[in-house]
Coordinates of C-alpha atoms and ligand atoms in Angstrom, one line a residue:
X1099 CA 0.0 0.0 0.0
X1100 CA 1.3 3.5 -0.7
X1101 CA 0.3 7.0 -0.5
X1102 CA 0.3 9.0 -3.6
X1103 CA -0.3 12.6 -2.6
X1104 CA -4.0 12.9 -2.0
X1105 CA -4.8 9.3 -3.0
X1106 CA -4.2 6.1 -1.2
X1107 CA -3.4 3.1 -3.5
X1108 CA -3.3 -0.5 -2.5
X1109 CA -2.2 -3.6 -4.3
X1110 CA -2.9 -7.2 -3.4
X1111 CA -0.2 -9.8 -3.8
X1112 CA -1.0 -10.2 -7.4
X1113 CA -0.3 -6.6 -8.1
X1114 CA -3.9 -5.9 -8.8
X1115 CA -5.2 -2.5 -7.6
X1116 CA -7.6 -3.2 -4.8
X1117 CA -8.6 0.2 -3.6
X1118 CA -8.2 3.8 -4.4
X1119 CA -9.5 6.3 -2.0
X1120 CA -8.7 7.9 1.3
X1121 CA -9.6 5.4 4.0
X1122 CA -8.4 2.1 5.5
X1123 CA -7.7 -0.7 3.0
X1124 CA -9.2 -4.1 3.3
X1125 CA -7.8 -6.7 0.9
X1126 CA -10.4 -8.5 -1.1
X1127 CA -9.8 -12.2 -1.2
X1128 CA -8.3 -12.3 -4.6
X1129 CA -5.9 -15.1 -3.7
X1130 CA -8.7 -17.4 -4.8
X1131 CA -7.5 -16.5 -8.3
X1132 CA -4.4 -18.7 -8.0
X1133 CA -6.4 -21.7 -7.0
X1134 CA -8.9 -21.1 -9.8
X1135 CA -6.4 -20.6 -12.5
X1136 CA -6.0 -16.8 -12.8
X1137 CA -2.4 -15.9 -13.0
X1138 CA -0.2 -14.8 -10.1
X1139 CA 2.5 -12.5 -11.3
X1140 CA 2.8 -10.5 -8.1
X1141 CA 6.3 -11.8 -7.5
X1142 CA 7.4 -10.1 -10.7
X1143 CA 6.1 -6.7 -9.8
X1144 CA 8.8 -4.3 -8.5
X1145 CA 8.8 -4.4 -4.6
X1146 CA 10.9 -1.2 -4.1
X1147 CA 9.2 1.8 -2.5
X1148 CA 6.8 3.7 -4.8
X1149 CA 8.3 6.2 -7.2
X1150 CA 8.5 9.6 -5.8
X1151 CA 10.9 11.5 -8.0
X1152 CA 10.3 15.1 -9.3
X1153 CA 8.9 13.9 -12.7
X1154 CA 6.5 11.6 -11.0
X1155 CA 5.3 14.3 -8.7
X1156 CA 4.7 16.6 -11.7
X1157 CA 2.7 14.0 -13.6
X1158 CA -1.1 13.9 -13.5
X1159 CA -2.7 11.4 -11.0
X1160 CA -3.8 8.1 -12.5
X1161 CA -7.4 8.6 -11.5
X1162 CA -7.5 11.7 -13.8
X1163 CA -6.9 9.6 -16.8
X1164 CA -10.1 9.5 -19.0
X1165 CA -12.0 6.3 -19.4
X1166 CA -15.3 4.6 -18.8
X1167 CA -16.6 3.4 -15.4
X1168 CA -17.3 -0.3 -14.8
X1169 CA -20.9 0.1 -15.7
X1170 CA -20.3 2.3 -18.7
X1171 CA -17.8 -0.3 -20.0
X1172 CA -20.3 -3.1 -19.6
X1173 CA -23.0 -1.1 -21.3
X1174 CA -20.7 -0.6 -24.3
X1175 CA -20.8 -4.3 -25.1
X1176 CA -24.4 -5.1 -24.3
X1177 CA -26.9 -5.3 -27.2
X1178 CA -27.5 -1.8 -28.4
X1179 CA -24.2 -0.6 -26.8
X1180 CA -21.7 1.5 -28.8
X1181 CA -19.3 -1.4 -29.1
X1182 CA -21.7 -4.3 -29.4
X1183 CA -20.5 -6.6 -32.2
X1184 CA -17.6 -4.4 -33.2
X1185 CA -14.2 -5.9 -34.0
X1186 CA -10.9 -4.9 -32.4
X1187 CA -10.2 -2.4 -35.1
X1188 CA -13.6 -0.7 -34.8
X1189 CA -13.5 -0.8 -31.0
X1190 CA -10.0 0.9 -30.9
X1191 CA -11.1 3.6 -33.3
X1192 CA -14.3 4.4 -31.4
X1193 CA -12.8 4.5 -28.0
X1194 CA -10.0 6.6 -29.2
X1195 CA -12.5 9.1 -30.6
X1196 CA -14.4 9.1 -27.3
X1197 CA -11.4 9.3 -24.9
X1198 CA -8.3 10.4 -26.8
X1199 CA -4.8 8.9 -27.1
X1200 CA -4.7 7.5 -23.6
X1201 CA -7.5 6.1 -21.6
X1202 CA -8.1 3.3 -19.1
X1203 CA -10.5 0.4 -18.7
X1204 CA -11.2 -0.5 -15.2
X1205 CA -10.2 -4.1 -14.2
X1206 CA -13.0 -6.4 -13.6
X1207 CA -13.3 -9.8 -11.9
X1208 CA -9.9 -9.5 -10.3
X1209 CA -8.1 -8.5 -13.4
X1210 CA -5.8 -5.5 -13.6
X1211 CA -6.9 -2.1 -15.1
X1212 CA -5.8 -1.7 -18.7
X1213 CA -4.5 1.5 -20.1
X1214 CA -4.9 1.9 -23.8
X1215 CA -2.3 4.2 -25.4
X1216 CA -1.7 5.4 -28.9
X1217 CA 1.4 7.4 -28.1
X1218 CA 4.7 5.8 -29.4
X1219 CA 6.7 7.4 -26.6
X1220 CA 4.6 5.4 -24.2
X1221 CA 5.4 2.2 -26.2
X1222 CA 9.0 2.9 -25.8
X1223 CA 8.7 3.6 -22.0
X1224 CA 6.7 0.4 -21.5
X1225 CA 9.1 -1.8 -23.5
X1226 CA 12.3 -0.2 -22.1
X1227 CA 11.0 -1.0 -18.6
X1228 CA 9.7 -4.5 -19.2
X1229 CA 12.8 -6.1 -17.9
X1230 CA 14.1 -9.6 -18.7
X1231 CA 10.8 -11.3 -17.9
X1232 CA 8.1 -9.3 -19.5
X1233 CA 4.6 -10.0 -18.4
X1234 CA 2.0 -10.6 -21.0
X1235 CA -1.2 -12.0 -19.5
X1236 CA -2.2 -14.5 -22.0
X1237 CA -4.7 -17.2 -22.1
X1238 CA -5.5 -18.0 -18.5
X1239 CA -7.4 -21.1 -19.4
X1240 CA -4.1 -22.6 -20.7
X1241 CA -2.6 -22.3 -17.2
X1242 CA -5.7 -23.6 -15.5
X1243 CA -5.9 -26.6 -17.8
X1244 CA -2.3 -27.5 -17.6
X1245 CA -1.6 -26.7 -14.0
X1246 CA -4.8 -27.3 -12.2
X1247 CA -6.8 -29.7 -14.4
X1248 CA -4.0 -31.9 -15.8
X1249 CA -0.9 -31.7 -13.7
X1250 CA -0.5 -35.5 -14.3
X1251 CA 0.4 -34.8 -17.9
X1252 CA 2.0 -31.4 -17.8
X1253 CA 3.9 -31.7 -14.5
X1254 CA 3.5 -28.0 -13.6
X1255 CA 4.6 -26.6 -17.0
X1256 CA 2.2 -24.0 -18.3
X1257 CA 3.9 -23.2 -21.6
X1258 CA 5.2 -20.0 -23.2
X1259 CA 1.9 -18.4 -23.9
X1260 CA 0.7 -18.4 -20.4
X1261 CA 3.7 -18.8 -18.1
X1262 CA 5.3 -15.7 -16.5
X1263 CA 8.7 -14.8 -14.8
X1264 CA 11.4 -17.4 -14.3
X1265 CA 9.1 -20.3 -15.3
X1266 CA 8.5 -18.6 -18.6
X1267 CA 12.2 -17.7 -19.1
X1268 CA 13.3 -21.3 -18.3
X1269 CA 11.2 -22.6 -21.3
X1270 CA 11.9 -19.6 -23.6
X1271 CA 15.7 -19.8 -23.1
X1272 CA 15.6 -23.5 -23.9
X1273 CA 13.5 -23.3 -27.0
X1274 CA 14.8 -20.0 -28.5
X1275 CA 17.7 -21.6 -30.3
X1276 CA 15.4 -24.2 -31.8
X1277 CA 12.7 -21.9 -33.0
X1278 CA 14.3 -18.5 -33.5
X1279 CA 17.5 -19.5 -35.3
X1280 CA 16.9 -18.8 -39.0
X1281 CA 19.0 -21.7 -40.3
X1282 CA 17.2 -24.2 -38.0
X1283 CA 13.8 -23.1 -39.2
X1284 CA 14.7 -22.9 -42.8
X1285 CA 15.7 -26.5 -42.9
X1286 CA 11.9 -27.0 -43.3
X1287 CA 11.9 -25.2 -46.6
X1288 CA 11.8 -28.2 -48.9
X1289 CA 8.8 -29.8 -47.1
X1290 CA 7.0 -26.5 -46.8
X1291 CA 7.5 -26.0 -50.5
X1292 CA 6.0 -29.5 -51.1
X1293 CA 3.0 -28.6 -49.0
X1294 CA 2.6 -25.3 -50.9
X1295 CA 2.7 -27.2 -54.2
X1296 CA 0.0 -29.6 -52.9
X1297 CA -2.1 -26.6 -51.9
X1298 CA -1.8 -25.3 -55.5
X1299 CA -2.8 -28.7 -56.9
X1300 CA -5.8 -28.7 -54.6
X1301 CA -6.7 -25.2 -55.7
X1302 CA -6.6 -26.4 -59.3
X1303 CA -9.1 -29.1 -58.6
X1304 CA -11.4 -26.5 -57.0
X1305 CA -10.9 -23.8 -59.6
X1306 CA -13.6 -23.2 -62.2
X1307 CA -11.7 -23.2 -65.5
X1308 CA -13.8 -20.4 -67.0
X1309 CA -14.7 -18.1 -64.1
X1310 CA -11.4 -18.8 -62.3
X1311 CA -13.3 -18.8 -59.0
X1312 CA -13.1 -21.4 -56.3
X1313 CA -15.9 -23.9 -55.7
X1314 CA -15.0 -24.0 -52.0
X1315 CA -14.2 -21.6 -49.3
X1316 CA -10.7 -20.3 -49.8
X1317 CA -10.3 -19.5 -46.1
X1318 CA -11.1 -23.2 -45.1
X1319 CA -8.6 -24.4 -47.6
X1320 CA -6.0 -22.1 -46.3
X1321 CA -6.5 -23.2 -42.8
X1322 CA -5.8 -26.8 -44.0
X1323 CA -2.6 -25.5 -45.5
X1324 CA -1.6 -23.7 -42.3
X1325 CA -2.3 -26.7 -40.2
X1326 CA -0.5 -29.1 -42.5
X1327 CA 2.5 -26.7 -42.5
X1328 CA 2.7 -26.1 -38.7
X1329 CA 2.1 -29.8 -38.0
X1330 CA 5.0 -30.7 -40.2
X1331 CA 7.3 -28.3 -38.4
X1332 CA 6.1 -29.1 -34.9
X1333 CA 5.4 -32.8 -35.2
X1334 CA 7.5 -33.9 -38.1
X1335 CA 4.4 -35.5 -39.4
X1336 CA 2.5 -35.2 -42.7
X1337 CA -1.2 -35.1 -41.9
X1338 CA -2.5 -35.4 -45.5
X1339 CA -5.0 -32.6 -45.0
X1340 CA -4.6 -31.4 -48.5
X1341 CA -5.1 -34.8 -50.0
X1342 CA -8.2 -36.9 -50.5
X1343 CA -7.4 -39.1 -47.7
X1344 CA -6.4 -37.1 -44.6
X1345 CA -5.3 -38.9 -41.5
X1346 CA -8.6 -39.1 -39.5
X1347 CA -6.9 -38.0 -36.3
X1348 CA -5.5 -35.0 -38.1
X1349 CA -8.9 -33.9 -39.3
X1350 CA -10.2 -34.3 -35.7
X1351 CA -7.3 -32.3 -34.4
X1352 CA -7.9 -29.5 -36.9
X1353 CA -11.5 -29.4 -35.8
X1354 CA -10.6 -29.2 -32.1
X1355 CA -8.1 -26.4 -32.9
X1356 CA -10.8 -24.3 -34.5
X1357 CA -13.1 -25.0 -31.4
X1358 CA -10.2 -24.0 -29.2
X1359 CA -9.9 -20.6 -30.9
X1360 CA -13.6 -19.9 -30.5
X1361 CA -13.8 -21.0 -26.9
X1362 CA -10.6 -19.1 -26.0
X1363 CA -12.0 -15.8 -27.2
X1364 CA -15.1 -16.5 -25.1
X1365 CA -13.3 -17.6 -21.9
X1366 CA -9.9 -15.8 -22.0
X1367 CA -10.7 -12.5 -23.7
X1368 CA -14.3 -11.7 -22.9
X1369 CA -15.4 -11.3 -19.2
X1370 CA -16.3 -14.7 -17.8
X1371 CA -17.2 -16.2 -14.5
X1372 CA -15.3 -19.4 -15.1
X1373 CA -12.6 -18.7 -12.5
X1374 CA -15.4 -18.8 -9.9
X1375 CA -17.9 -21.2 -11.5
X1376 CA -17.3 -23.8 -14.2
X1377 CA -20.1 -23.3 -16.6
X1378 CA -21.1 -26.2 -19.0
X1379 CA -19.6 -24.2 -21.9
X1380 CA -16.3 -24.0 -20.0
X1381 CA -16.4 -27.7 -19.3
X1382 CA -16.7 -28.3 -23.0
X1383 CA -13.7 -26.1 -23.5
X1384 CA -11.8 -28.3 -21.1
X1385 CA -12.9 -31.3 -23.1
X1386 CA -11.5 -29.7 -26.2
X1387 CA -8.2 -29.2 -24.4
X1388 CA -8.3 -32.9 -23.5
X1389 CA -8.9 -33.9 -27.1
X1390 CA -6.0 -31.8 -28.3
X1391 CA -3.7 -33.2 -25.6
X1392 CA -4.6 -36.8 -26.4
X1393 CA -4.2 -36.6 -30.1
X1394 CA -1.0 -34.5 -30.0
X1395 CA 0.5 -36.9 -27.4
X1396 CA -0.2 -39.8 -29.7
X1397 CA 1.5 -38.1 -32.6
X1398 CA 4.5 -37.3 -30.4
X1399 CA 4.8 -40.9 -29.2
X1400 CA 4.6 -42.1 -32.8
X1401 CA 7.3 -39.7 -33.8
X1402 CA 9.5 -40.8 -30.9
X1403 CA 9.2 -44.4 -32.1
X1404 CA 10.1 -43.3 -35.7
X1405 CA 13.2 -41.4 -34.5
X1406 CA 14.3 -44.4 -32.4
X1407 CA 13.8 -46.7 -35.3
X1408 CA 15.6 -44.6 -37.9
X1409 CA 18.4 -43.4 -35.7
X1410 CA 19.6 -39.9 -35.3
X1411 CA 20.5 -38.2 -38.5
X1412 CA 22.9 -35.3 -38.5
X1413 CA 20.2 -32.6 -39.0
X1414 CA 17.7 -33.0 -36.2
X1415 CA 14.2 -31.8 -36.9
X1416 CA 12.5 -29.3 -34.6
X1417 CA 10.6 -32.0 -32.6
X1418 CA 13.8 -34.1 -32.1
X1419 CA 15.6 -31.0 -30.9
X1420 CA 12.7 -30.1 -28.5
X1421 CA 12.6 -33.7 -27.2
X1422 CA 16.3 -33.5 -26.6
X1423 CA 15.7 -30.6 -24.2
X1424 CA 12.9 -32.2 -22.1
X1425 CA 9.9 -34.3 -23.1
X1426 CA 7.4 -32.2 -21.1
X1427 CA 8.7 -29.0 -22.6
X1428 CA 8.5 -30.5 -26.0
X1429 CA 4.9 -31.6 -25.6
X1430 CA 3.8 -28.2 -24.3
X1431 CA 5.8 -26.4 -27.0
X1432 CA 4.3 -28.5 -29.8
X1433 CA 0.8 -27.9 -28.6
X1434 CA 1.5 -24.1 -28.3
X1435 CA 2.9 -24.1 -31.8
X1436 CA -0.2 -25.9 -33.2
X1437 CA -2.6 -23.6 -31.3
X1438 CA -0.7 -20.4 -32.0
X1439 CA 0.3 -21.2 -35.6
X1440 CA -2.9 -22.0 -37.3
X1441 CA -5.3 -19.0 -37.5
X1442 CA -2.5 -16.5 -37.2
X1443 CA -0.7 -17.7 -40.3
X1444 CA -3.8 -18.2 -42.4
X1445 CA -5.3 -14.8 -41.4
X1446 CA -2.0 -13.0 -42.1
X1447 CA -1.8 -14.8 -45.5
X1448 CA -5.3 -13.8 -46.6
X1449 CA -4.6 -10.2 -45.5
X1450 CA -1.4 -10.0 -47.6
X1451 CA -3.0 -11.7 -50.6
X1452 CA -6.0 -9.3 -50.3
X1453 CA -3.8 -6.2 -50.5
X1454 CA -1.9 -7.7 -53.5
X1455 CA -5.1 -8.6 -55.2
X1456 CA -6.4 -5.0 -54.8
X1457 CA -3.1 -3.6 -56.1
X1458 CA -2.5 -5.2 -59.5
X1459 CA 0.5 -3.1 -60.4
X1460 CA 2.3 -4.1 -57.2
X1461 CA 1.4 -7.7 -57.9
X1462 CA 3.0 -7.4 -61.3
X1463 CA 6.2 -6.1 -59.8
X1464 CA 6.2 -9.0 -57.4
X1465 CA 5.6 -11.4 -60.2
X1466 CA 8.6 -10.0 -62.0
X1467 CA 10.7 -10.9 -59.0
X1468 CA 9.2 -14.3 -58.7
X1469 CA 10.0 -15.1 -62.3
X1470 CA 13.7 -14.3 -61.5
X1471 CA 13.5 -16.6 -58.4
X1472 CA 11.8 -19.4 -60.3
X1473 CA 12.4 -19.1 -64.1
X1474 CA 10.9 -22.6 -64.4
X1475 CA 7.8 -22.6 -62.2
X1476 CA 8.1 -26.2 -61.1
X1477 CA 11.7 -25.9 -59.9
X1478 CA 12.1 -26.5 -56.2
X1479 CA 12.6 -23.6 -53.8
X1480 CA 16.1 -23.7 -52.3
X1481 CA 18.3 -21.8 -49.9
X1482 CA 20.0 -20.3 -52.9
X1483 CA 17.1 -19.1 -54.9
X1484 CA 15.1 -17.7 -51.9
X1485 CA 18.0 -15.7 -50.5
X1486 CA 17.3 -12.5 -52.3
X1487 CA 13.6 -11.6 -52.5
X1488 CA 13.3 -8.0 -51.3
X1489 CA 10.0 -7.1 -53.0
X1490 CA 8.3 -10.2 -51.7
X1491 CA 9.4 -9.5 -48.1
X1492 CA 8.4 -5.8 -48.6
X1493 CA 4.9 -6.9 -49.7
X1494 CA 4.5 -9.1 -46.6
X1495 CA 5.6 -6.3 -44.3
X1496 CA 3.3 -3.8 -46.0
X1497 CA 0.3 -6.1 -45.8
X1498 CA 0.8 -6.6 -42.1
X1499 CA 1.4 -2.9 -41.6
X1500 CA -2.1 -2.1 -43.0
X1501 CA -3.7 -4.9 -41.1
X1502 CA -1.7 -6.4 -38.3
X1503 CA -3.8 -9.4 -37.2
X1504 CA -2.8 -8.5 -33.6
X1505 CA -3.9 -4.9 -33.4
X1506 CA -2.3 -4.1 -30.1
X1507 CA 0.6 -5.4 -28.0
X1508 CA 0.1 -6.0 -24.3
X1509 CA 2.2 -5.8 -21.2
X1510 CA 1.6 -5.6 -17.4
X1511 CA 3.9 -2.9 -16.0
X1512 CA 6.3 -4.0 -13.3
X1513 CA 7.4 -0.5 -12.4
X1514 CA 5.6 2.8 -11.8
X1515 CA 5.6 4.5 -15.2
X1516 CA 4.7 7.9 -16.6
X1517 CA 2.7 7.4 -19.7
X1518 CA 1.5 10.4 -21.7
X1519 CA 2.0 12.6 -18.6
X1520 CA 0.0 10.3 -16.2
X1521 CA 1.3 8.3 -13.3
X1522 CA 0.6 4.7 -14.1
X1523 CA 1.0 2.4 -11.1
X1524 CA 3.0 -0.9 -11.4
X1525 CA 0.8 -3.9 -12.0
X1526 CA -1.4 -2.1 -14.6
X1527 CA -2.0 -3.5 -18.1
X1528 CA -0.8 -1.5 -21.0
X1529 CA -2.3 -2.1 -24.5
X1530 CA -0.2 -0.4 -27.2
X1531 CA -2.4 0.4 -30.2
X1532 CA 0.2 -0.3 -32.9
X1533 CA -2.4 -0.9 -35.7
X1534 CA -3.8 2.6 -35.3
X1535 CA -0.4 4.2 -35.6
X1536 CA 0.7 2.0 -38.5
X1537 CA -2.3 3.5 -40.3
X1538 CA -1.7 7.1 -39.5
X1539 CA -0.2 9.5 -42.0
X1540 CA 1.8 11.0 -39.2
X1541 CA 4.0 7.9 -39.1
X1542 CA 3.6 6.4 -42.5
X1543 CA 3.0 8.9 -45.3
X1544 CA 0.1 7.9 -47.5
X1545 CA -0.7 5.3 -44.9
X1546 CA -3.8 4.1 -46.8
X1547 CA -1.7 3.2 -49.8
X1548 CA -0.3 -0.3 -50.2
X1549 CA 3.3 0.7 -50.9
X1550 CA 5.8 -2.1 -50.5
X1551 CA 8.5 0.2 -51.7
X1552 CA 8.6 2.0 -48.3
X1553 CA 10.3 -1.1 -46.9
X1554 CA 13.1 -1.2 -49.5
X1555 CA 16.4 0.3 -48.8
X1556 CA 17.3 0.7 -52.4
X1557 CA 15.8 -0.1 -55.8
X1558 CA 16.6 -3.7 -56.8
X1559 CA 19.3 -3.6 -59.6
X1560 CA 17.3 -5.9 -61.9
X1561 CA 14.0 -4.2 -61.5
X1562 CA 14.2 -0.7 -62.8
X1563 CA 10.4 -0.1 -62.3
X1564 CA 10.7 -0.5 -58.6
X1565 CA 11.4 2.8 -56.8
X1566 CA 12.4 2.4 -53.2
X1567 CA 11.0 5.1 -50.9
X1568 CA 12.3 4.4 -47.4
X1569 CA 11.3 7.9 -46.4
X1570 CA 7.7 6.7 -46.4
X1571 CA 8.5 4.5 -43.4
X1572 CA 8.3 5.5 -39.8
X1573 CA 11.7 6.0 -38.1
X1574 CA 10.2 4.9 -34.8
X1575 CA 11.0 1.2 -34.2
X1576 CA 8.1 0.8 -31.8
X1577 CA 5.3 1.5 -34.2
X1578 CA 5.4 -1.4 -36.7
X1579 CA 5.5 -4.5 -34.5
X1580 CA 3.2 -7.2 -35.9
X1581 CA 5.1 -9.9 -34.1
X1582 CA 5.6 -8.0 -30.8
X1583 CA 8.9 -6.9 -29.4
X1584 CA 11.7 -7.8 -27.0
X1585 CA 12.4 -11.1 -25.2
X1586 CA 8.8 -12.1 -25.4
X1587 CA 8.4 -11.5 -29.1
X1588 CA 6.5 -14.1 -31.2
X1589 CA 8.6 -17.3 -31.2
X1590 CA 6.9 -18.5 -34.3
X1591 CA 7.8 -15.4 -36.4
X1592 CA 10.5 -17.1 -38.5
X1593 CA 8.2 -20.1 -39.1
X1594 CA 5.3 -17.9 -40.1
X1595 CA 7.4 -15.9 -42.4
X1596 CA 8.8 -19.0 -44.1
X1597 CA 5.4 -20.5 -44.6
X1598 CA 3.9 -17.3 -45.9
X1599 CA 6.8 -16.6 -48.3
X1600 CA 6.7 -20.1 -49.6
X1601 CA 3.0 -20.1 -50.4
X1602 CA 3.1 -16.6 -51.9
X1603 CA 5.9 -17.6 -54.2
X1604 CA 4.0 -20.7 -55.4
X1605 CA 0.6 -19.0 -55.7
X1606 CA 1.7 -15.9 -57.5
X1607 CA 4.1 -17.7 -59.8
X1608 CA 1.0 -19.6 -61.0
X1609 CA -1.9 -17.1 -60.9
X1610 CA -2.8 -13.5 -61.3
X1611 CA -5.0 -12.9 -58.2
X1612 CA -7.9 -10.4 -58.1
X1613 CA -10.5 -9.6 -55.5
X1614 CA -14.1 -10.4 -56.5
X1615 CA -16.1 -9.6 -53.4
X1616 CA -17.9 -6.3 -53.5
X1617 CA -16.9 -5.2 -50.0
X1618 CA -13.4 -4.8 -48.8
X1619 CA -12.0 -7.7 -46.7
X1620 CA -13.8 -7.8 -43.3
X1621 CA -12.5 -8.9 -39.9
X1622 CA -13.9 -10.4 -36.8
X1623 CA -12.3 -10.5 -33.4
X1624 CA -11.3 -13.9 -32.1
X1625 CA -8.2 -13.9 -30.0
X1626 CA -6.7 -12.2 -33.1
X1627 CA -8.3 -10.4 -36.1
X1628 CA -9.6 -13.1 -38.4
X1629 CA -10.8 -12.4 -41.9
X1630 CA -14.5 -13.2 -42.3
X1631 CA -17.5 -12.7 -44.6
X1632 CA -17.3 -12.8 -48.3
X1633 CA -13.7 -13.8 -49.2
X1634 CA -13.6 -14.3 -52.9
X1635 CA -10.6 -14.2 -55.1
X1636 CA -10.2 -14.9 -58.8
X1637 CA -7.2 -17.1 -59.7
X1638 CA -6.3 -16.6 -63.4
X1639 CA -3.4 -18.8 -64.5
X1640 CA -0.4 -17.0 -65.8
X1641 CA -0.2 -18.0 -69.4
X1642 CA 3.3 -19.5 -69.5
X1643 CA 3.0 -21.6 -66.4
X1644 CA 0.0 -23.9 -66.4
Ligands
HEM1060 C1 1.7 -14.2 -39.1 C2 1.6 -15.0 -38.0 C3 1.8 -14.6 -36.6 C4 1.7 -13.4 -36.0 C5 1.3 -12.1 -36.6 C6 2.0 -13.6 -34.6 C7 2.0 -12.6 -33.6 C8 2.4 -12.8 -32.3 C9 2.4 -11.7 -31.3 C10 2.1 -10.2 -31.6 C11 2.8 -12.2 -30.2 C12 3.0 -11.5 -28.8 C13 4.4 -11.0 -28.8 C14 4.8 -10.0 -27.7 O1 4.1 -10.0 -26.7 O2 5.7 -9.3 -27.8 C15 3.0 -13.7 -30.4 C16 3.4 -14.6 -29.4 C17 3.5 -15.9 -29.7 N1 3.4 -16.6 -30.9 FE1 3.0 -15.7 -32.6 N2 2.3 -14.9 -34.4 C18 2.2 -15.5 -35.6 C19 2.5 -16.9 -35.8 C20 2.9 -17.8 -34.9 C21 3.3 -19.1 -35.2 C22 3.3 -19.8 -36.6 C23 3.6 -19.7 -34.0 C24 4.0 -21.1 -33.8 C25 5.2 -21.5 -33.8 C26 3.4 -18.7 -33.0 C27 3.7 -18.9 -31.6 C28 3.7 -17.9 -30.7 C29 3.9 -18.1 -29.3 C30 4.2 -19.5 -28.6 C31 3.9 -16.9 -28.6 C32 4.1 -16.6 -27.1 C33 5.6 -16.3 -27.0 C34 6.0 -15.9 -25.6 O3 5.2 -15.4 -24.8 O4 7.2 -16.2 -25.2 N3 3.1 -17.5 -33.6 N4 2.7 -13.9 -31.7

C-alpha cells in the first residue's frame, strides 16, 4: 500500500489494484485466483518503495486519466451498446474518438486495469521498462488446464503463452535456439515447399476453368494448408489434410483447434465467471483441451518411435531437438505451436493476398521478382534461390502494416511509469495500439496506400520499375510490430514468415489474383483479427506456367 499525494493506493499480492481512496484498506480475497487458475504474477512486480521523483510528482494522477466506469464499460458491449458486435479495429477507433490517445479500462473480476495508449513514446517507455521477464497475461485457461486440471500430464509446465517470470524464461531460453534460429527453421523449406505445391494442386481441382473462381471456401482451404505446415514443423508428421485421404486423427485435431480458438475468445478474452464457476460451456472447452492433448501426445509418441527406429541423422528436426531438451517442454511447445500457428498464419496470409489482389501493379512487380527466383515454375525452392527476394518481403511487411492481425501489444507494467503525462502504477495492463499508428499518415505517409517500396532500402538492380522510398517509413521502431517486441516477441515469427513466403511464391508464380467480393475484406475478433465474410478471389493462370 502506498500514499500518492491525495490518493491512497493498495495492491494485493497479485499486483492488482484493490482500492483507491482515502480510507483504510481491506484486501479483497483475490488469492482465490491462484487456485482457480488466474495468473499470479505478483512476484514479478517491483517491490521497491513507490516512485517519488520530481517527474512523478509533476505527472497527473492516475485517476484523472479519461476512461469509462465499470458500468459504462459493460453497457458498451451489451446489445444496443456502442461497441456491441464491433471488432478490435472498430473498437479501438471508437474508444480513441471518445477518450483520446490515452484512456483506461477498469479491471473487472480480479483483473488489472488496462491503459490503452496510442502514443509511441509510451510504447518505448513500456518496453524499455519491461525487464528480462516481460509479463503478457495470455490465455488464463491454458494455465488452468495444464496446471490445475491436468498436472498429471504437464507436470506443472504452463507453456510459453501463459507462463510468467522465471518459469517462462526457463522454457523460452531452452526453445529460443530451436525456433528462432533462422537456419534451423529454414531446414523445413523443402517440405513446406512441397506442402505449398500440394495446396496449388488442390486449388486447381477446386478452380472453375472459365470463371477462375473457387468452388469451395478459400479460407477453409488455407486453414488446412496452415495446419499441414505447422504440424509438419512441430510434429515432423504429414497429416495429408490437402489430400483426398487425410489422417482421420488429423482432421479431428484440426476441428478441435478451431473450437479452441472460438472458446478461447469467449473464456480468455471476454469477461467470464469461469474462474469462480465452471459453466457447462467451460467444461466443453476443457474437453477440447483434453482432445487436443490426447491426439497430440499420440503423434509425439509415434514420432519418438520413428526417431528411435531410424536413428539420429545429422540434422535433427524441430521435434527431435525439443525432445532432446525435455519431453514435457517438447509436448507443451508442440501444442502451443499448433494452437498459435494456425489461425495466425492463415489470417495473415489472406490479409497480404488481399492487398496484393487490390493492387495489380504491385502484384505485377512482385511477379517479375518471382520469375527471377523461379524461371521454371516447377523448380524447387532452395536456400540459394530464396536468398534475395526484397520485393516479396516488402509486400509481406506492407500487408501486415495495413492490417496487423494483432492490433495491439500488451504488457503488465512491473514498475511505476509515466505514460502520456499520467502516473501509471505498477501492475497495470498497457495495451499499445500499434495498428492505429501504423495506419496514421503522421508515421507512415500515404498510410492508406499499399506501398511495399517503403520497406526497400534501395531499388533492386534488376527491377528498374521499382522505386524504393524508405522515407515513407516510420523511423520509430516501436510502431510497426506485428510480431511484438523484445524477449517475449513471437517465437513463431520465423516459421510464419517462411510459410507465408513459400506459399506466396508458389501461388503468385501460377496465378494472377484479383478480388471479387464487393466489400473490402472484413475482420472479426477472435483472439486475433480473423478475416470473415465474403472472401472471394479470382485465380487466373499466368499463361506461360500452367
Ligand atoms: C503471421 C503470423 C503470426 C503473428 C502475426 C503472430 C503474432 C504474435 C504476437 C504479436 C505475439 C506477442 C508478442 C509479444 O508479446 O511481444 C505472439 C506470441 C507468440 N506466438 Fe505468434 N504470431 C504468428 C505466428 C505464430 C506461429 C506460426 C507460432 C508457432 C510456432 C506462434 C507462436 C507464438 C507463441 C508460442 C507466442 C508466445 C511467446 C512468448 O510469450 O514467449 N506464432 N505472436
